[in-house]
PDB file of C-alpha atoms in Angstrom:
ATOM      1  CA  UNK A   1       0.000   0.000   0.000  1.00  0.00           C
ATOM      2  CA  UNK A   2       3.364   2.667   0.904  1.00  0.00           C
ATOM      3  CA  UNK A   3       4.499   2.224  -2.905  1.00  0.00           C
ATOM      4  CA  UNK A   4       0.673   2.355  -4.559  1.00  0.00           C
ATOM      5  CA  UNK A   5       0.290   5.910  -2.069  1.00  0.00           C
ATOM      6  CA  UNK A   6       3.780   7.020  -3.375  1.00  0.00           C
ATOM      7  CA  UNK A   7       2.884   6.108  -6.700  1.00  0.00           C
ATOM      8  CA  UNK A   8      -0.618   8.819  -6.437  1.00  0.00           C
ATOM      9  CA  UNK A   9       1.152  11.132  -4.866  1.00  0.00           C
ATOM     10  CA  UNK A  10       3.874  11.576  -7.329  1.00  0.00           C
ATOM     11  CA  UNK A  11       1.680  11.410  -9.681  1.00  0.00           C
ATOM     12  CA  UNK A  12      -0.667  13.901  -8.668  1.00  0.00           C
ATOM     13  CA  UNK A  13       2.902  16.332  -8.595  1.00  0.00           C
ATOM     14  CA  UNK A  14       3.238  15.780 -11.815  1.00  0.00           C
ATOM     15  CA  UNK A  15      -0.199  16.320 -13.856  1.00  0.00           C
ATOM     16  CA  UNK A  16      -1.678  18.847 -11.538  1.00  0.00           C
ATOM     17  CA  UNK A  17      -0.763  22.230 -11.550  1.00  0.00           C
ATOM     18  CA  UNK A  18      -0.982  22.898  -8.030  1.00  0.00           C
ATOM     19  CA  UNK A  19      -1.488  26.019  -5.982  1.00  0.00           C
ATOM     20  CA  UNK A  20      -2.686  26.689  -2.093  1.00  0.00           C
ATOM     21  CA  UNK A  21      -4.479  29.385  -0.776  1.00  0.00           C
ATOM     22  CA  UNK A  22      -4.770  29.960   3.201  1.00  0.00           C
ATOM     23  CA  UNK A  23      -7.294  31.387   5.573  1.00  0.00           C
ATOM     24  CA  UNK A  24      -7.449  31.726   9.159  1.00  0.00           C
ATOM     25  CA  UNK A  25     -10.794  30.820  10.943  1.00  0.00           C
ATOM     26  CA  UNK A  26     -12.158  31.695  14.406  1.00  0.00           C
ATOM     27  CA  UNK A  27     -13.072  28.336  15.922  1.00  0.00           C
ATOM     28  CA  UNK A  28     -14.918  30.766  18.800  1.00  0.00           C
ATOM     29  CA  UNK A  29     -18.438  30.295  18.145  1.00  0.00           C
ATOM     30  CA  UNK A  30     -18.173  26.299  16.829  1.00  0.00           C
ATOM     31  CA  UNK A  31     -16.692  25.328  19.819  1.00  0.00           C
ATOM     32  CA  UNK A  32     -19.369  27.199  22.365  1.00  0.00           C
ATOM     33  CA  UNK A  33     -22.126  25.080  19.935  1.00  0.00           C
ATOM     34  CA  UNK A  34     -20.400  21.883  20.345  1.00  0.00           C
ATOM     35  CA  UNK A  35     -19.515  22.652  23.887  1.00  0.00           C
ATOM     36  CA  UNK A  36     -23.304  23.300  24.842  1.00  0.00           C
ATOM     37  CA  UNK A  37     -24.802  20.707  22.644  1.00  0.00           C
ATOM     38  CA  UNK A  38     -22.883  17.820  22.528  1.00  0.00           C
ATOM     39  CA  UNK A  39     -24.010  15.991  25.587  1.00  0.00           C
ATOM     40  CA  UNK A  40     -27.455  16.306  24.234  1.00  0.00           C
ATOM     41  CA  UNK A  41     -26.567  15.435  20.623  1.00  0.00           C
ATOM     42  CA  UNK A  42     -24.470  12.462  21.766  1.00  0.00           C
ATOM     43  CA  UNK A  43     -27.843  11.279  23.972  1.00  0.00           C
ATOM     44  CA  UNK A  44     -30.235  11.757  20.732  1.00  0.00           C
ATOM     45  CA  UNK A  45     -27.641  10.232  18.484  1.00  0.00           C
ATOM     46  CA  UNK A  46     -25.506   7.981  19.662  1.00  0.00           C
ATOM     47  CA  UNK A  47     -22.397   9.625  18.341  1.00  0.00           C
ATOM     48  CA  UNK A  48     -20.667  12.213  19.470  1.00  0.00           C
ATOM     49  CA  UNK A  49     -20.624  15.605  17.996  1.00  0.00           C
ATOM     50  CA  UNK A  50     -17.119  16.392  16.328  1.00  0.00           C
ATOM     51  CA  UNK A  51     -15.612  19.397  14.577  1.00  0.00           C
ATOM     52  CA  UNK A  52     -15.197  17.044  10.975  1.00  0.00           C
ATOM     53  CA  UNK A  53     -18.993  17.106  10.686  1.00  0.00           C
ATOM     54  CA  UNK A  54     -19.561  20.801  10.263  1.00  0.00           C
ATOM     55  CA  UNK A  55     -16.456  21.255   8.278  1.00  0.00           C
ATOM     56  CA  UNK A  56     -17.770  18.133   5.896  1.00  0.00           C
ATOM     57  CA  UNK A  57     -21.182  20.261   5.848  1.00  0.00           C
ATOM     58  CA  UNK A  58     -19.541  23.621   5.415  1.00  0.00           C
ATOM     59  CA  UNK A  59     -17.462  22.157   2.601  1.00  0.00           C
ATOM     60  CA  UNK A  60     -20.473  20.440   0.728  1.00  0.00           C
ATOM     61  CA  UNK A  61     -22.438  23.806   0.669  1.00  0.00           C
ATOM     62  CA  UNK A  62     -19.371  25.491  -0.556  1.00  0.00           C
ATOM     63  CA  UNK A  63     -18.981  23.202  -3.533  1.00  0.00           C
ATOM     64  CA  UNK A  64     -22.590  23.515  -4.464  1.00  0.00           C
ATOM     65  CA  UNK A  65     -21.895  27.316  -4.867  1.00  0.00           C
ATOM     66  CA  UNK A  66     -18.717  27.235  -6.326  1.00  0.00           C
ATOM     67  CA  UNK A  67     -18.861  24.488  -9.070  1.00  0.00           C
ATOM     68  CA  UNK A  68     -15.234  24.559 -10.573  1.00  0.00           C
ATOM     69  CA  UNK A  69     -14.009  23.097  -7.325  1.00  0.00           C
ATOM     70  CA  UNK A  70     -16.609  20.141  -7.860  1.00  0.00           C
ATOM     71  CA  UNK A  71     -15.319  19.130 -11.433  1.00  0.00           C
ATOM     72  CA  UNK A  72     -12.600  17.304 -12.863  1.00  0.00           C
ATOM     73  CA  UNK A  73     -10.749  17.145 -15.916  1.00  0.00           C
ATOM     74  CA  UNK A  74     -11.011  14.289 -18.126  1.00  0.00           C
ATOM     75  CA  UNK A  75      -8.998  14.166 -21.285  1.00  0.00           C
ATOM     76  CA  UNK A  76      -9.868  17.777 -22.812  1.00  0.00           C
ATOM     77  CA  UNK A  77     -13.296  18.129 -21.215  1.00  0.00           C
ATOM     78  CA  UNK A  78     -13.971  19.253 -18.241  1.00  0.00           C
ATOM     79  CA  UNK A  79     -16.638  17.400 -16.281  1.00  0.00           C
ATOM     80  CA  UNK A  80     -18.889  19.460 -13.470  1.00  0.00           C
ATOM     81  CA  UNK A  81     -20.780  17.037 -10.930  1.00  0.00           C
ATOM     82  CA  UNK A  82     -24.130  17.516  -9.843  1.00  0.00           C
ATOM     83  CA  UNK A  83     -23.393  15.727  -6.710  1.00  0.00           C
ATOM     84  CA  UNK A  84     -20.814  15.950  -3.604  1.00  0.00           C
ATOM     85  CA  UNK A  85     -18.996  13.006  -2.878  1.00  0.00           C
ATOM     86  CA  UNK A  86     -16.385  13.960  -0.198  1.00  0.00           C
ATOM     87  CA  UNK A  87     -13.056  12.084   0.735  1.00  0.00           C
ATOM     88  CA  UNK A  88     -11.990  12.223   4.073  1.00  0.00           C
ATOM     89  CA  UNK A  89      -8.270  10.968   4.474  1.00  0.00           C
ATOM     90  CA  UNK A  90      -7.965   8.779   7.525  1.00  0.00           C
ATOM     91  CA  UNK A  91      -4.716   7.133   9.185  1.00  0.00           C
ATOM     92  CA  UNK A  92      -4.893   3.570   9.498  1.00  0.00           C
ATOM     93  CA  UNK A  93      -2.616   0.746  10.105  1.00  0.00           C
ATOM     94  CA  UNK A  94      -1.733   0.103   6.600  1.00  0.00           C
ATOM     95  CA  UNK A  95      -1.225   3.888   5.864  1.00  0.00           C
ATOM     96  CA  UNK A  96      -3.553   6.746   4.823  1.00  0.00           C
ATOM     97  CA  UNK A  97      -6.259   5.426   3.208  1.00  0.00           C
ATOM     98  CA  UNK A  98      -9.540   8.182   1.837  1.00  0.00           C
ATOM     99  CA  UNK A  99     -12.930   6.610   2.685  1.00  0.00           C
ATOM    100  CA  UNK A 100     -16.231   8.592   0.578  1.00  0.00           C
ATOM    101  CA  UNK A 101     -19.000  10.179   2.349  1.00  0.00           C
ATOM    102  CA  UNK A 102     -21.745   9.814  -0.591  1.00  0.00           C
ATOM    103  CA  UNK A 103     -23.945  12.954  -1.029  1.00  0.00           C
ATOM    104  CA  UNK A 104     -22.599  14.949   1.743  1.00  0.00           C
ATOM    105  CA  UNK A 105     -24.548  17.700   1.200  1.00  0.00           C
ATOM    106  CA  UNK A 106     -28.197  15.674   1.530  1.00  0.00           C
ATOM    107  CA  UNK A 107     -26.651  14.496   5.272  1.00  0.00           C
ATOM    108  CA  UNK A 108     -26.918  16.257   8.737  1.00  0.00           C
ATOM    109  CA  UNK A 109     -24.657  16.416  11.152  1.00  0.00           C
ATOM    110  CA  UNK A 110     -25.525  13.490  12.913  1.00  0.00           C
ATOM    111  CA  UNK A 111     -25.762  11.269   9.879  1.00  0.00           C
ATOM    112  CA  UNK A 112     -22.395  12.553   8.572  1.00  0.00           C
ATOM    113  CA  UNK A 113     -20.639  11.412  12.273  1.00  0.00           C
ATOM    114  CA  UNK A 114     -22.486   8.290  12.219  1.00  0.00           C
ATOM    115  CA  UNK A 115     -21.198   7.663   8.605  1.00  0.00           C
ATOM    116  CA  UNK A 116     -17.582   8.966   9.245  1.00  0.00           C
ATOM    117  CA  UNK A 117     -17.877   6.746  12.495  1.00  0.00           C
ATOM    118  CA  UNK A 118     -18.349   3.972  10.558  1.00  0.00           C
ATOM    119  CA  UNK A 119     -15.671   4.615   7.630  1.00  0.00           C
ATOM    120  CA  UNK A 120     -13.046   5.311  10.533  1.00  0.00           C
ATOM    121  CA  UNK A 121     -13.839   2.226  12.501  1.00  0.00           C
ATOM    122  CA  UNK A 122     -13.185   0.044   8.795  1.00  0.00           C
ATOM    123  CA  UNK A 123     -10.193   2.136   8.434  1.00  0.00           C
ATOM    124  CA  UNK A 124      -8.672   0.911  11.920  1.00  0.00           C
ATOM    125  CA  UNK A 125     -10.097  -2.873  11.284  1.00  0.00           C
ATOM    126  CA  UNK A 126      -8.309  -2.949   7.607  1.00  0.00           C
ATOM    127  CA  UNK A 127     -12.121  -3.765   6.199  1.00  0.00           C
ATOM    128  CA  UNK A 128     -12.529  -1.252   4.238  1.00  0.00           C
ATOM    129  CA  UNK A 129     -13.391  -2.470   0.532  1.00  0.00           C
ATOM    130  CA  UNK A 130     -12.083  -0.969  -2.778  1.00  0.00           C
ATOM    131  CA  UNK A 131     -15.683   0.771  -2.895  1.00  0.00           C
ATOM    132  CA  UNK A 132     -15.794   2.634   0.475  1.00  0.00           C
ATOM    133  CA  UNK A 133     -12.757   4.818  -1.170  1.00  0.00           C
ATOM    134  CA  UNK A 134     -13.757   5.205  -5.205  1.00  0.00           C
ATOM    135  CA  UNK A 135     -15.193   8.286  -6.507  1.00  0.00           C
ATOM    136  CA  UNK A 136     -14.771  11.141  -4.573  1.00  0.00           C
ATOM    137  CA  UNK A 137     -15.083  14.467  -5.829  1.00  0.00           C
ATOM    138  CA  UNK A 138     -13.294  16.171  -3.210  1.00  0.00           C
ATOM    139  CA  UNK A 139     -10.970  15.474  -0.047  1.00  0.00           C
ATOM    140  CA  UNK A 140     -10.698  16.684   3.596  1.00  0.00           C
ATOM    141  CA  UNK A 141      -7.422  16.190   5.422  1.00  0.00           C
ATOM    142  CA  UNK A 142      -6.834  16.903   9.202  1.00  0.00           C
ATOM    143  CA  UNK A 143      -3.666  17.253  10.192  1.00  0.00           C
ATOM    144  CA  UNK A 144      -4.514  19.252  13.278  1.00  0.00           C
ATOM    145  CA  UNK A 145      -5.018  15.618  14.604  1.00  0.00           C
ATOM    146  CA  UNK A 146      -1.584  15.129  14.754  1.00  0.00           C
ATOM    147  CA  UNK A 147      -0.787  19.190  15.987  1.00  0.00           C
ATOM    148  CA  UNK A 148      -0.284  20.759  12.897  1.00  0.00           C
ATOM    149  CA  UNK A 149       0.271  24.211  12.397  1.00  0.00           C
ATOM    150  CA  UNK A 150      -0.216  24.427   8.738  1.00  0.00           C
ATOM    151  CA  UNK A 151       0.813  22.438   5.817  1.00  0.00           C
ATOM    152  CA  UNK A 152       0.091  21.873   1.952  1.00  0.00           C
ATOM    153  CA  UNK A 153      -2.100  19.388   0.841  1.00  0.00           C
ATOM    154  CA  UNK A 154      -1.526  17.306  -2.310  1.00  0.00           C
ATOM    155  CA  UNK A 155      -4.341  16.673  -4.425  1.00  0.00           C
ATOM    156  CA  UNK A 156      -5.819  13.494  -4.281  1.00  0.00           C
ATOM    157  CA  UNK A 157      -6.329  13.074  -8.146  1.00  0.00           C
ATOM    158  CA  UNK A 158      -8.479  13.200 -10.407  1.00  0.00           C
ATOM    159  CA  UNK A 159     -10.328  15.521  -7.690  1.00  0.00           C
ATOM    160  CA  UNK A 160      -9.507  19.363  -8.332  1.00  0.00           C
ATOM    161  CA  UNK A 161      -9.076  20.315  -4.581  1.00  0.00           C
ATOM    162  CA  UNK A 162      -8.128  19.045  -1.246  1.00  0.00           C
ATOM    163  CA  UNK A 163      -8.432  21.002   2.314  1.00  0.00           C
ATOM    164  CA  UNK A 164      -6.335  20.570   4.791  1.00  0.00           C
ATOM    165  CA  UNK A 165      -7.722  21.282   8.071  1.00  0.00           C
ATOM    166  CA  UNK A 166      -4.909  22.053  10.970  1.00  0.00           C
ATOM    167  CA  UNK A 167      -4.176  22.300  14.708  1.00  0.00           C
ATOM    168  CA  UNK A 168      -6.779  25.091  16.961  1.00  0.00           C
ATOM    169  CA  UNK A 169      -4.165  26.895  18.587  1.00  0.00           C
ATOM    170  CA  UNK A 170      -5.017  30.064  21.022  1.00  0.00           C
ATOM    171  CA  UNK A 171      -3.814  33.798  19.422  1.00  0.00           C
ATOM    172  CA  UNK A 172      -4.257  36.878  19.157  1.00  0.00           C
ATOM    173  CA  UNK A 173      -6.954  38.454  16.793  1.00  0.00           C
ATOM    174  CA  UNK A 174      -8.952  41.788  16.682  1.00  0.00           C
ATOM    175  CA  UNK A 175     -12.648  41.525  17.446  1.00  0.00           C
ATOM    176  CA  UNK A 176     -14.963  44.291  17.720  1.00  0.00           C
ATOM    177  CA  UNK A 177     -12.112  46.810  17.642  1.00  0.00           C
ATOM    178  CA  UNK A 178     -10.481  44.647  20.660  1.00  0.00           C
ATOM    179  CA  UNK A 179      -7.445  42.685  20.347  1.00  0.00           C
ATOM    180  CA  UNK A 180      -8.698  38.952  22.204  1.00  0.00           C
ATOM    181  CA  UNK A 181      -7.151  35.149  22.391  1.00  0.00           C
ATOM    182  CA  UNK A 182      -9.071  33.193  20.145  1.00  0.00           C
ATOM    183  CA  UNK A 183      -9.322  29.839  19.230  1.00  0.00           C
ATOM    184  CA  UNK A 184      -8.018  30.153  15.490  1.00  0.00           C
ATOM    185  CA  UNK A 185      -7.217  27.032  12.741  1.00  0.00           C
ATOM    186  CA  UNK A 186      -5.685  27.664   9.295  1.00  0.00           C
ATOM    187  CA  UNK A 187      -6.962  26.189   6.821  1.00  0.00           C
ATOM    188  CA  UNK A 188      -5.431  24.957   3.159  1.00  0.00           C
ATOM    189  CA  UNK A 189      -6.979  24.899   0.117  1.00  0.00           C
ATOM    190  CA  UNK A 190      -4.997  22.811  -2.342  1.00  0.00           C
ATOM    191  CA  UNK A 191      -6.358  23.129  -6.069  1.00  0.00           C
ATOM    192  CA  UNK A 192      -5.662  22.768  -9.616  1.00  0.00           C
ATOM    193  CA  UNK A 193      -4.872  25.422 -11.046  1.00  0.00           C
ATOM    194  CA  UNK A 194      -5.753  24.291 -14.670  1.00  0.00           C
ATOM    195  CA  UNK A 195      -9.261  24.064 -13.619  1.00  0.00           C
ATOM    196  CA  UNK A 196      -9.932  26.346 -11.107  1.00  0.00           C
ATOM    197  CA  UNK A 197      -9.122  30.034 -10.817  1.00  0.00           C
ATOM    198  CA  UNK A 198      -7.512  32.290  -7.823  1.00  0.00           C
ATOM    199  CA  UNK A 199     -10.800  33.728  -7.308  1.00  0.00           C
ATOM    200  CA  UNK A 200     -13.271  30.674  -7.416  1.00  0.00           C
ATOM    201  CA  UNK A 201     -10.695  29.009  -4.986  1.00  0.00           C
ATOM    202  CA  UNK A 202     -10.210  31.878  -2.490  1.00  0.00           C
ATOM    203  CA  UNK A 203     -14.299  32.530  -2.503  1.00  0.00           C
ATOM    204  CA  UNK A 204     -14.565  28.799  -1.798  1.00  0.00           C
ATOM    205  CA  UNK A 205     -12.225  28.672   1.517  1.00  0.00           C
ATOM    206  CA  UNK A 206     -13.898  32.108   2.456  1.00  0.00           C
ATOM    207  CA  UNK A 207     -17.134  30.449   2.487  1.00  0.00           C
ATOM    208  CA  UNK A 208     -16.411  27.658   4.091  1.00  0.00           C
ATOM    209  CA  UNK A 209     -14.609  30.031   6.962  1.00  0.00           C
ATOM    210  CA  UNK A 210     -17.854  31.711   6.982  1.00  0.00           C
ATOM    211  CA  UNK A 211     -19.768  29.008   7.989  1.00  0.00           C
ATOM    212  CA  UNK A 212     -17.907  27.932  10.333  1.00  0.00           C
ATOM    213  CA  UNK A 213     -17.481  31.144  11.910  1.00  0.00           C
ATOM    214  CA  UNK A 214     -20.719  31.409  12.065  1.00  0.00           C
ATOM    215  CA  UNK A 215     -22.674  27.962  11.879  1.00  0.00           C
ATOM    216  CA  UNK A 216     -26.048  29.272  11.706  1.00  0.00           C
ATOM    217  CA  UNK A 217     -25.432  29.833   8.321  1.00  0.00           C
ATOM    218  CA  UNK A 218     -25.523  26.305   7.688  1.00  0.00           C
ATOM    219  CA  UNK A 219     -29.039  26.333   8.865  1.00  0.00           C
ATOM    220  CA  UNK A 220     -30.326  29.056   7.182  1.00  0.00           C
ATOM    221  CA  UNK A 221     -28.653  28.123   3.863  1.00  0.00           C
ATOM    222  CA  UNK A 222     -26.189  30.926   3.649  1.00  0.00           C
TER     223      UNK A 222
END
């Protein structure tokens, strides 16, 4: 499995013309939900309420309004999706392996822990089947897991864009004219340049920022 990951990787190098973009978010207000939810969710659900599950939602919504990062190339054409498949890259004893949450943007929070849940726990057993990891359209990678700061991505081809999620550290930012400690992750947005411009790429990461800034936008659809 090391060689047939090298193997993608390299070759993902060398087709893609790959760029990354960064943003900072505020982790503030996603943490006070989760903090004064979760014991509740957990007790509906049966799963506890993580911070992949808004970011998968956030990042569904996103790609819904910004198409380009949805597509892929395929010989000359380029091919735009009418549905989000999202790859979520996940360590496991054999090495990193990218199970697919099907139609992420159709799934709620709890469903998209329950489903992650499940994906992870295959991951750690070594049952996950050649299915469970075709056909993404788009990957989320967490290094923060592991305490990093920031890092760049590298597309998991033939998918346009990867994000790279990183380590919520305490600093210094200015809110409401007030210099406070938040709780602030960068994020990475890996992409192909071929297919996707500067400004559909930045728009995307500032939306998903957005919503997780500010969650209720998720709800309302924003």
């Amino acid at each position: 499995m090391r060689l047939r990951i090298s193997e993608r990787l390299k070759d993902s190098q060398n087709t893609a013309a790959m760029l990354t973009t960064f943003q900072e978010v505020d982790m503030h207000n996603l943490i006070q939900m989760r903090n004064k939810h979760k014991d509740e969710f957990f007790a509906k659900h049966g799963v506890k309420l993580g911070f992949m599950s808004p970011f998968i939602k956030a990042s569904a919504a996103a790609l819904e309004e910004i198409p380009a990062v949805n597509a892929v190339i395929e010989d000359k054409d380029i091919v735009y999706r009418n549905y989000v498949d999202i790859s979520v890259a996940v360590a496991s004893p054999r090495g990193l392996v990218v199970p697919v949450i099907r139609n992420a943007s159709k799934l709620g929070f709890a469903e998209t822990e329950q489903t992650l849940g499940d994906l992870a726990g295959k991951a750690r057993d070594n049952s996950l089947a050649l299915e469970d990891m075709a056909g993404g359209t788009f990957t989320i990678s967490n290094g923060g897991v592991f305490g990093s700061m920031m890092g760049t991505p590298i597309l998991n081809l033939p998918q346009s864009a990867i994000l790279g999620m990183h380590a919520t550290k305490m600093r210094p930012m200015v809110v409401d004219g007030e210099i406070k400690a938040r709780p602030v992750m960068y994020l990475a947005l890996t992409y192909d340049h071929r297919l996707i411009d500067g400004r559909e790429a930045v728009t995307f990461l500032c939306s998903i920022r957005d919503k997780i800034e500010d969650p209720s936008r998720m709800l309302l659809d924003l």
